[in-house]
Amino acid sequence: AGGDIVFPNAFTPGNNGPTDGVYDPNSFDNHIFHPLSTGVVDYKFQVFNRWGELLFVTQDVNVGWDGYSRGQLAKQDVYVWKADARFVSGEEKRMTGDLTLLR
């Protein structure tokens, strides 16, 4: 198997301030927006607001968006994400979607 990546469509950020975005894949608190993935060797993930402003970017598949932008908790809204992933098999996947930030 060459790997896979799947994104949820909603999350509820924590209200304790910005974090480093590192998440526990076995946690159920849903405070970090992140994919479930296997076999990812190259990765870029971006989150934009409805006006196309870049709020978050990472190239580490183990780091997700904590819902903060410039130190402030983003408002409850729908955001757009874009992800590029390359797997151990060499297969590449480009995905886009939207996510709902609930608070």
PDB file of C-alpha atoms in Angstrom:
ATOM      1  CA  ALA A   1       0.000   0.000   0.000  1.00  0.00           C
ATOM      2  CA  GLY A   2       1.318   3.381  -0.974  1.00  0.00           C
ATOM      3  CA  GLY A   3      -0.300   5.432   1.763  1.00  0.00           C
ATOM      4  CA  ASP A   4      -3.418   7.510   2.190  1.00  0.00           C
ATOM      5  CA  ILE A   5      -4.573  10.776   3.678  1.00  0.00           C
ATOM      6  CA  VAL A   6      -8.065  11.767   4.826  1.00  0.00           C
ATOM      7  CA  PHE A   7      -9.280  15.036   6.339  1.00  0.00           C
ATOM      8  CA  PRO A   8     -12.215  15.668   8.681  1.00  0.00           C
ATOM      9  CA  ASN A   9     -14.637  18.516   7.982  1.00  0.00           C
ATOM     10  CA  ALA A  10     -14.956  20.201  11.390  1.00  0.00           C
ATOM     11  CA  PHE A  11     -13.060  20.839  14.596  1.00  0.00           C
ATOM     12  CA  THR A  12     -13.359  22.700  17.879  1.00  0.00           C
ATOM     13  CA  PRO A  13     -10.164  24.548  18.811  1.00  0.00           C
ATOM     14  CA  GLY A  14      -9.087  24.824  22.423  1.00  0.00           C
ATOM     15  CA  ASN A  15      -9.423  28.222  24.057  1.00  0.00           C
ATOM     16  CA  ASN A  16      -6.178  28.110  26.032  1.00  0.00           C
ATOM     17  CA  GLY A  17      -4.220  30.065  23.427  1.00  0.00           C
ATOM     18  CA  PRO A  18      -2.123  29.078  20.432  1.00  0.00           C
ATOM     19  CA  THR A  19      -0.272  25.765  20.482  1.00  0.00           C
ATOM     20  CA  ASP A  20       2.548  24.249  18.451  1.00  0.00           C
ATOM     21  CA  GLY A  21      -0.088  22.282  16.500  1.00  0.00           C
ATOM     22  CA  VAL A  22       1.451  18.910  17.380  1.00  0.00           C
ATOM     23  CA  TYR A  23      -1.382  16.471  17.947  1.00  0.00           C
ATOM     24  CA  ASP A  24      -1.915  13.067  19.484  1.00  0.00           C
ATOM     25  CA  PRO A  25      -3.529  10.912  16.780  1.00  0.00           C
ATOM     26  CA  ASN A  26      -5.215   8.880  19.526  1.00  0.00           C
ATOM     27  CA  SER A  27      -6.774  11.877  21.279  1.00  0.00           C
ATOM     28  CA  PHE A  28     -10.471  12.602  20.861  1.00  0.00           C
ATOM     29  CA  ASP A  29     -10.415  16.267  21.974  1.00  0.00           C
ATOM     30  CA  ASN A  30     -10.607  17.563  18.349  1.00  0.00           C
ATOM     31  CA  HIS A  31      -8.660  20.776  19.208  1.00  0.00           C
ATOM     32  CA  ILE A  32      -6.286  20.489  16.238  1.00  0.00           C
ATOM     33  CA  PHE A  33      -7.436  20.193  12.623  1.00  0.00           C
ATOM     34  CA  HIS A  34      -5.314  17.441  11.078  1.00  0.00           C
ATOM     35  CA  PRO A  35      -5.520  14.527   8.655  1.00  0.00           C
ATOM     36  CA  LEU A  36      -5.379  10.829   9.309  1.00  0.00           C
ATOM     37  CA  SER A  37      -2.516   9.625   7.156  1.00  0.00           C
ATOM     38  CA  THR A  38      -0.153   6.760   6.400  1.00  0.00           C
ATOM     39  CA  GLY A  39       2.915   6.641   4.203  1.00  0.00           C
ATOM     40  CA  VAL A  40       3.236  10.404   3.657  1.00  0.00           C
ATOM     41  CA  VAL A  41       6.808  11.448   2.783  1.00  0.00           C
ATOM     42  CA  ASP A  42       6.256  14.967   1.463  1.00  0.00           C
ATOM     43  CA  TYR A  43       3.471  17.300   2.557  1.00  0.00           C
ATOM     44  CA  LYS A  44       2.171  20.840   2.418  1.00  0.00           C
ATOM     45  CA  PHE A  45      -1.056  21.964   4.088  1.00  0.00           C
ATOM     46  CA  GLN A  46      -2.621  25.431   3.979  1.00  0.00           C
ATOM     47  CA  VAL A  47      -5.730  27.005   5.523  1.00  0.00           C
ATOM     48  CA  PHE A  48      -7.377  30.112   4.086  1.00  0.00           C
ATOM     49  CA  ASN A  49     -10.246  32.319   5.208  1.00  0.00           C
ATOM     50  CA  ARG A  50     -13.174  33.075   2.899  1.00  0.00           C
ATOM     51  CA  TRP A  51     -11.269  36.017   1.375  1.00  0.00           C
ATOM     52  CA  GLY A  52      -8.340  33.793   0.403  1.00  0.00           C
ATOM     53  CA  GLU A  53      -6.024  35.068   3.132  1.00  0.00           C
ATOM     54  CA  LEU A  54      -3.510  32.415   4.214  1.00  0.00           C
ATOM     55  CA  LEU A  55      -3.978  31.729   7.950  1.00  0.00           C
ATOM     56  CA  PHE A  56      -1.838  28.638   8.433  1.00  0.00           C
ATOM     57  CA  VAL A  57       0.738  26.587   6.568  1.00  0.00           C
ATOM     58  CA  THR A  58       2.813  23.540   7.521  1.00  0.00           C
ATOM     59  CA  GLN A  59       5.005  21.024   5.768  1.00  0.00           C
ATOM     60  CA  ASP A  60       4.914  18.607   8.717  1.00  0.00           C
ATOM     61  CA  VAL A  61       2.127  16.026   8.517  1.00  0.00           C
ATOM     62  CA  ASN A  62       2.339  15.727  12.329  1.00  0.00           C
ATOM     63  CA  VAL A  63       1.402  19.383  12.832  1.00  0.00           C
ATOM     64  CA  GLY A  64      -2.162  20.611  12.379  1.00  0.00           C
ATOM     65  CA  TRP A  65      -4.013  23.919  12.628  1.00  0.00           C
ATOM     66  CA  ASP A  66      -4.949  24.885  16.192  1.00  0.00           C
ATOM     67  CA  GLY A  67      -7.547  27.439  15.035  1.00  0.00           C
ATOM     68  CA  TYR A  68      -5.396  30.461  15.854  1.00  0.00           C
ATOM     69  CA  SER A  69      -4.149  33.124  13.467  1.00  0.00           C
ATOM     70  CA  ARG A  70      -1.730  35.869  14.538  1.00  0.00           C
ATOM     71  CA  GLY A  71      -2.225  34.789  18.154  1.00  0.00           C
ATOM     72  CA  GLN A  72      -6.013  35.190  18.055  1.00  0.00           C
ATOM     73  CA  LEU A  73      -8.618  32.434  17.977  1.00  0.00           C
ATOM     74  CA  ALA A  74     -10.245  32.475  14.537  1.00  0.00           C
ATOM     75  CA  LYS A  75     -13.977  33.109  14.448  1.00  0.00           C
ATOM     76  CA  GLN A  76     -16.543  30.381  13.999  1.00  0.00           C
ATOM     77  CA  ASP A  77     -16.779  30.086  10.235  1.00  0.00           C
ATOM     78  CA  VAL A  78     -16.085  27.883   7.238  1.00  0.00           C
ATOM     79  CA  TYR A  79     -12.460  27.859   6.059  1.00  0.00           C
ATOM     80  CA  VAL A  80     -10.864  26.438   2.931  1.00  0.00           C
ATOM     81  CA  TRP A  81      -7.882  24.087   3.026  1.00  0.00           C
ATOM     82  CA  LYS A  82      -5.477  22.843   0.402  1.00  0.00           C
ATOM     83  CA  ALA A  83      -3.095  19.900   0.784  1.00  0.00           C
ATOM     84  CA  ASP A  84      -0.411  18.307  -1.345  1.00  0.00           C
ATOM     85  CA  ALA A  85       0.943  14.924  -0.310  1.00  0.00           C
ATOM     86  CA  ARG A  86       3.447  12.514  -1.789  1.00  0.00           C
ATOM     87  CA  PHE A  87       3.459   8.948  -0.540  1.00  0.00           C
ATOM     88  CA  VAL A  88       6.156   6.296  -0.155  1.00  0.00           C
ATOM     89  CA  SER A  89       4.881   4.762  -3.395  1.00  0.00           C
ATOM     90  CA  GLY A  90       5.681   7.972  -5.285  1.00  0.00           C
ATOM     91  CA  GLU A  91       1.977   8.662  -5.828  1.00  0.00           C
ATOM     92  CA  GLU A  92       1.000  12.292  -5.358  1.00  0.00           C
ATOM     93  CA  LYS A  93      -2.326  13.663  -4.232  1.00  0.00           C
ATOM     94  CA  ARG A  94      -3.593  17.257  -4.345  1.00  0.00           C
ATOM     95  CA  MET A  95      -6.726  17.901  -2.338  1.00  0.00           C
ATOM     96  CA  THR A  96      -8.905  20.832  -1.388  1.00  0.00           C
ATOM     97  CA  GLY A  97     -11.857  21.062   0.916  1.00  0.00           C
ATOM     98  CA  ASP A  98     -13.565  23.125   3.522  1.00  0.00           C
ATOM     99  CA  LEU A  99     -13.674  22.850   7.258  1.00  0.00           C
ATOM    100  CA  THR A 100     -16.006  24.275   9.857  1.00  0.00           C
ATOM    101  CA  LEU A 101     -14.427  25.814  12.929  1.00  0.00           C
ATOM    102  CA  LEU A 102     -16.855  25.441  15.835  1.00  0.00           C
ATOM    103  CA  ARG A 103     -16.474  27.183  19.163  1.00  0.00           C
TER     104      ARG A 103
END
